[in-house]
Amino acid sequence: MDSAPQMAAMATAETKDDPVLLGSHTIEPDPVSTGPVPVSKLQTAKSLIHRGGCTQFDIDELIASLGPNELHLADTLREFDHDGDGSITISELVRIGETRQQHEKKIRSMKRTVLMVIGFSFLFCVLMLGLMIAANEASKEDKPDDDGNLKTISGKYISTEDTVSSVDLVDLAGVAPEDLRSLDNILLTTDTGSKRYYTITGFESFSNTHLELFSARGRLL
């Protein structure tokens, strides 16, 4: 294998802060960064490794040099060993880094998309809830007051009793026929103080001074 001493130097690096020796070049690690390594840095590392004479590595040695937090890269290294000879070239290593960066970008993009969908869905639900509440309130014509009485949305009380109006008998002849049709019952008070109650079934109007009312008992008033 090419450049075995250089590979051994890589495998014996104890921490991420230790320099990596490649041929006659020393690559000092950058300060710890939580973001992905830029492609430009991968290409720079590839160029330095080429100048140091190291062009391919043994996959098992690379896996052995991985830290406990990087063991998930073992399957990725084996996946890029296309010819199955147990080694991987510099170009394949760079391709691994680029592929991982693209994968992380897709994950970040998907996370942003999911968050946007959740946000719009929440706003839509709030809007629909507001519309349903407003429509429900608008459909309520009558509401109970604190004392149990019904009133309209404008605050007017609603009466559930029958409509009763008082009028002199002699004035009934002057009532319009359309109003007489709503006449159901009539209560007469005589001069002696007695009261007579009639259920009106019909009427016949001759003039403003002559009106005949027919009761359910067949009486003509």
Tab-separated table of C-alpha atoms in Angstrom:
chain	number	residue	atom	x	y	z
A	1	MET	CA	0.000	0.000	0.000
A	2	ASP	CA	1.244	3.516	-0.774
A	3	SER	CA	2.520	5.733	2.006
A	4	ALA	CA	2.055	3.316	4.922
A	5	PRO	CA	4.047	5.551	7.349
A	6	GLN	CA	1.758	8.463	6.549
A	7	MET	CA	-1.339	6.289	7.106
A	8	ALA	CA	0.027	5.141	10.436
A	9	ALA	CA	0.509	8.766	11.429
A	10	MET	CA	-3.160	9.394	10.663
A	11	ALA	CA	-4.297	6.319	12.621
A	12	THR	CA	-2.288	7.300	15.732
A	13	ALA	CA	-3.737	10.810	15.916
A	14	GLU	CA	-5.309	10.817	19.408
A	15	THR	CA	-7.697	13.752	19.232
A	16	LYS	CA	-9.193	16.126	16.689
A	17	ASP	CA	-6.754	18.779	17.885
A	18	ASP	CA	-3.696	16.723	16.888
A	19	PRO	CA	-2.059	17.563	13.533
A	20	VAL	CA	-2.270	14.972	10.751
A	21	LEU	CA	1.035	14.177	9.006
A	22	LEU	CA	0.774	13.431	5.292
A	23	GLY	CA	4.132	12.970	3.594
A	24	SER	CA	6.119	16.139	4.146
A	25	HIS	CA	2.998	18.203	4.919
A	26	THR	CA	1.284	18.801	8.239
A	27	ILE	CA	-2.452	19.669	8.213
A	28	GLU	CA	-3.399	21.538	11.366
A	29	PRO	CA	-7.093	20.972	12.271
A	30	ASP	CA	-9.357	23.985	12.316
A	31	PRO	CA	-11.086	24.989	15.552
A	32	VAL	CA	-14.037	22.758	16.404
A	33	SER	CA	-16.993	23.678	14.210
A	34	THR	CA	-20.537	22.359	14.391
A	35	GLY	CA	-21.201	22.974	10.689
A	36	PRO	CA	-20.217	20.805	7.702
A	37	VAL	CA	-16.748	21.086	6.206
A	38	PRO	CA	-16.850	23.326	3.098
A	39	VAL	CA	-16.131	21.658	-0.219
A	40	SER	CA	-13.223	24.076	-0.753
A	41	LYS	CA	-11.500	22.694	2.344
A	42	LEU	CA	-12.042	19.134	1.140
A	43	GLN	CA	-10.460	20.008	-2.181
A	44	THR	CA	-7.527	21.698	-0.380
A	45	ALA	CA	-6.990	18.616	1.777
A	46	LYS	CA	-7.142	16.443	-1.335
A	47	SER	CA	-4.462	18.580	-3.019
A	48	LEU	CA	-2.141	18.437	0.010
A	49	ILE	CA	-2.539	14.667	0.305
A	50	HIS	CA	-1.720	14.241	-3.388
A	51	ARG	CA	1.434	16.334	-2.995
A	52	GLY	CA	2.421	14.184	-0.032
A	53	GLY	CA	2.279	11.066	-2.197
A	54	CYS	CA	-0.668	9.398	-0.443
A	55	THR	CA	-3.342	8.429	-2.981
A	56	GLN	CA	-5.255	5.518	-1.417
A	57	PHE	CA	-5.888	4.091	2.051
A	58	ASP	CA	-6.805	0.783	3.604
A	59	ILE	CA	-10.452	0.898	4.681
A	60	ASP	CA	-9.897	-1.205	7.813
A	61	GLU	CA	-7.131	1.155	8.961
A	62	LEU	CA	-9.359	4.167	8.321
A	63	ILE	CA	-12.188	2.598	10.332
A	64	ALA	CA	-9.748	1.815	13.151
A	65	SER	CA	-8.732	5.488	13.255
A	66	LEU	CA	-12.322	6.711	13.658
A	67	GLY	CA	-13.392	8.160	16.982
A	68	PRO	CA	-16.371	6.827	18.964
A	69	ASN	CA	-18.616	9.534	17.489
A	70	GLU	CA	-17.580	8.736	13.914
A	71	LEU	CA	-18.138	4.967	13.759
A	72	HIS	CA	-21.254	5.533	11.657
A	73	LEU	CA	-18.898	6.455	8.789
A	74	ALA	CA	-17.637	2.866	8.548
A	75	ASP	CA	-20.535	1.735	6.366
A	76	THR	CA	-20.109	4.825	4.191
A	77	LEU	CA	-16.418	4.038	3.636
A	78	ARG	CA	-17.207	0.462	2.620
A	79	GLU	CA	-20.003	1.686	0.331
A	80	PHE	CA	-17.559	3.794	-1.682
A	81	ASP	CA	-15.163	0.869	-2.191
A	82	HIS	CA	-16.558	0.186	-5.645
A	83	ASP	CA	-13.904	-2.326	-6.769
A	84	GLY	CA	-14.033	-4.287	-3.492
A	85	ASP	CA	-10.243	-4.334	-2.978
A	86	GLY	CA	-10.510	-3.085	0.613
A	87	SER	CA	-8.973	0.310	-0.158
A	88	ILE	CA	-10.336	3.728	-0.963
A	89	THR	CA	-8.798	6.521	-3.013
A	90	ILE	CA	-8.527	10.223	-2.212
A	91	SER	CA	-11.147	11.084	-4.832
A	92	GLU	CA	-13.557	8.646	-3.216
A	93	LEU	CA	-12.919	10.188	0.204
A	94	VAL	CA	-13.667	13.640	-1.159
A	95	ARG	CA	-16.814	12.269	-2.809
A	96	ILE	CA	-17.914	10.885	0.566
A	97	GLY	CA	-17.564	14.323	2.138
A	98	GLU	CA	-19.447	16.009	-0.677
A	99	THR	CA	-22.226	13.390	-0.554
A	100	ARG	CA	-22.600	13.839	3.189
A	101	GLN	CA	-22.800	17.612	2.811
A	102	GLN	CA	-25.521	17.282	0.183
A	103	HIS	CA	-27.407	14.882	2.452
A	104	GLU	CA	-27.220	17.331	5.370
A	105	LYS	CA	-28.440	20.164	3.139
A	106	LYS	CA	-31.446	18.075	2.095
A	107	ILE	CA	-32.234	17.304	5.734
A	108	ARG	CA	-32.067	20.995	6.684
A	109	SER	CA	-34.252	21.895	3.711
A	110	MET	CA	-36.803	19.230	4.667
A	111	LYS	CA	-36.858	20.478	8.261
A	112	ARG	CA	-37.566	24.028	7.091
A	113	THR	CA	-40.318	22.746	4.791
A	114	VAL	CA	-41.928	20.714	7.583
A	115	LEU	CA	-41.815	23.685	9.964
A	116	MET	CA	-43.412	25.928	7.338
A	117	VAL	CA	-46.174	23.380	6.680
A	118	ILE	CA	-46.842	23.049	10.411
A	119	GLY	CA	-46.932	26.833	10.798
A	120	PHE	CA	-49.344	27.349	7.898
A	121	SER	CA	-51.534	24.473	9.126
A	122	PHE	CA	-51.723	26.028	12.589
A	123	LEU	CA	-52.654	29.432	11.164
A	124	PHE	CA	-55.300	27.811	8.945
A	125	CYS	CA	-56.827	25.990	11.933
A	126	VAL	CA	-56.912	29.205	13.976
A	127	LEU	CA	-58.544	31.065	11.076
A	128	MET	CA	-61.184	28.371	10.554
A	129	LEU	CA	-61.911	28.250	14.288
A	130	GLY	CA	-62.404	32.018	14.333
A	131	LEU	CA	-64.737	31.855	11.335
A	132	MET	CA	-66.802	29.064	12.913
A	133	ILE	CA	-67.134	30.962	16.194
A	134	ALA	CA	-68.131	34.150	14.368
A	135	ALA	CA	-70.683	32.285	12.234
A	136	ASN	CA	-72.128	30.566	15.291
A	137	GLU	CA	-72.517	33.861	17.139
A	138	ALA	CA	-74.074	35.530	14.111
A	139	SER	CA	-76.652	32.744	13.805
A	140	LYS	CA	-77.940	33.286	17.331
A	141	GLU	CA	-80.922	35.611	17.058
A	142	ASP	CA	-82.020	35.210	20.657
A	143	LYS	CA	-79.936	34.790	23.781
A	144	PRO	CA	-80.954	34.261	27.412
A	145	ASP	CA	-80.388	37.197	29.709
A	146	ASP	CA	-78.904	36.820	33.177
A	147	ASP	CA	-82.419	36.559	34.625
A	148	GLY	CA	-83.440	33.836	32.134
A	149	ASN	CA	-85.423	36.075	29.789
A	150	LEU	CA	-84.835	35.823	26.052
A	151	LYS	CA	-83.593	38.804	24.122
A	152	THR	CA	-82.346	39.512	20.620
A	153	ILE	CA	-78.741	40.296	19.778
A	154	SER	CA	-79.737	43.972	19.786
A	155	GLY	CA	-80.879	43.670	23.413
A	156	LYS	CA	-84.673	43.646	22.913
A	157	TYR	CA	-86.646	41.257	25.096
A	158	ILE	CA	-88.716	38.556	23.403
A	159	SER	CA	-92.267	37.917	24.598
A	160	THR	CA	-93.685	34.403	24.437
A	161	GLU	CA	-97.211	35.412	25.421
A	162	ASP	CA	-100.139	35.799	23.025
A	163	THR	CA	-100.567	39.274	21.603
A	164	VAL	CA	-103.475	41.068	23.265
A	165	SER	CA	-104.845	44.442	22.161
A	166	SER	CA	-107.816	46.440	23.440
A	167	VAL	CA	-110.277	48.204	21.157
A	168	ASP	CA	-113.863	49.377	21.463
A	169	LEU	CA	-116.437	47.183	19.720
A	170	VAL	CA	-117.773	50.084	17.666
A	171	ASP	CA	-114.296	50.705	16.300
A	172	LEU	CA	-113.908	47.179	14.873
A	173	ALA	CA	-115.886	48.182	11.781
A	174	GLY	CA	-113.104	50.586	10.849
A	175	VAL	CA	-110.335	47.975	11.124
A	176	ALA	CA	-108.814	46.911	7.804
A	177	PRO	CA	-109.833	43.437	6.560
A	178	GLU	CA	-106.209	42.168	6.554
A	179	ASP	CA	-105.994	43.016	10.263
A	180	LEU	CA	-109.345	41.373	10.986
A	181	ARG	CA	-108.013	38.087	9.568
A	182	SER	CA	-105.610	37.874	12.504
A	183	LEU	CA	-108.481	38.201	14.984
A	184	ASP	CA	-108.848	34.853	16.783
A	185	ASN	CA	-110.696	35.652	19.982
A	186	ILE	CA	-112.736	38.506	21.361
A	187	LEU	CA	-113.637	39.379	24.961
A	188	LEU	CA	-116.699	41.589	25.482
A	189	THR	CA	-117.546	43.436	28.673
A	190	THR	CA	-121.204	44.330	29.090
A	191	ASP	CA	-122.652	47.324	30.892
A	192	THR	CA	-123.417	45.129	33.883
A	193	GLY	CA	-119.744	44.090	34.152
A	194	SER	CA	-120.115	40.535	32.881
A	195	LYS	CA	-117.592	39.214	30.392
A	196	ARG	CA	-118.286	37.161	27.292
A	197	TYR	CA	-115.527	35.301	25.458
A	198	TYR	CA	-115.933	34.297	21.807
A	199	THR	CA	-113.718	32.450	19.352
A	200	ILE	CA	-113.993	34.185	16.000
A	201	THR	CA	-114.218	31.963	12.935
A	202	GLY	CA	-115.004	34.589	10.305
A	203	PHE	CA	-116.344	38.036	9.563
A	204	GLU	CA	-118.282	40.010	6.960
A	205	SER	CA	-117.495	43.686	6.477
A	206	PHE	CA	-120.079	45.865	4.729
A	207	SER	CA	-118.723	49.360	5.411
A	208	ASN	CA	-116.697	51.292	7.922
A	209	THR	CA	-119.747	51.301	10.203
A	210	HIS	CA	-121.190	47.783	9.715
A	211	LEU	CA	-119.272	44.584	10.614
A	212	GLU	CA	-120.578	41.099	11.386
A	213	LEU	CA	-118.425	38.592	13.331
A	214	PHE	CA	-119.102	34.837	13.374
A	215	SER	CA	-118.226	32.848	16.502
A	216	ALA	CA	-117.474	29.150	16.847
A	217	ARG	CA	-120.772	28.664	18.679
A	218	GLY	CA	-122.741	30.071	15.739
A	219	ARG	CA	-123.434	33.424	17.302
A	220	LEU	CA	-123.558	36.499	15.098
A	221	LEU	CA	-122.052	39.628	16.633
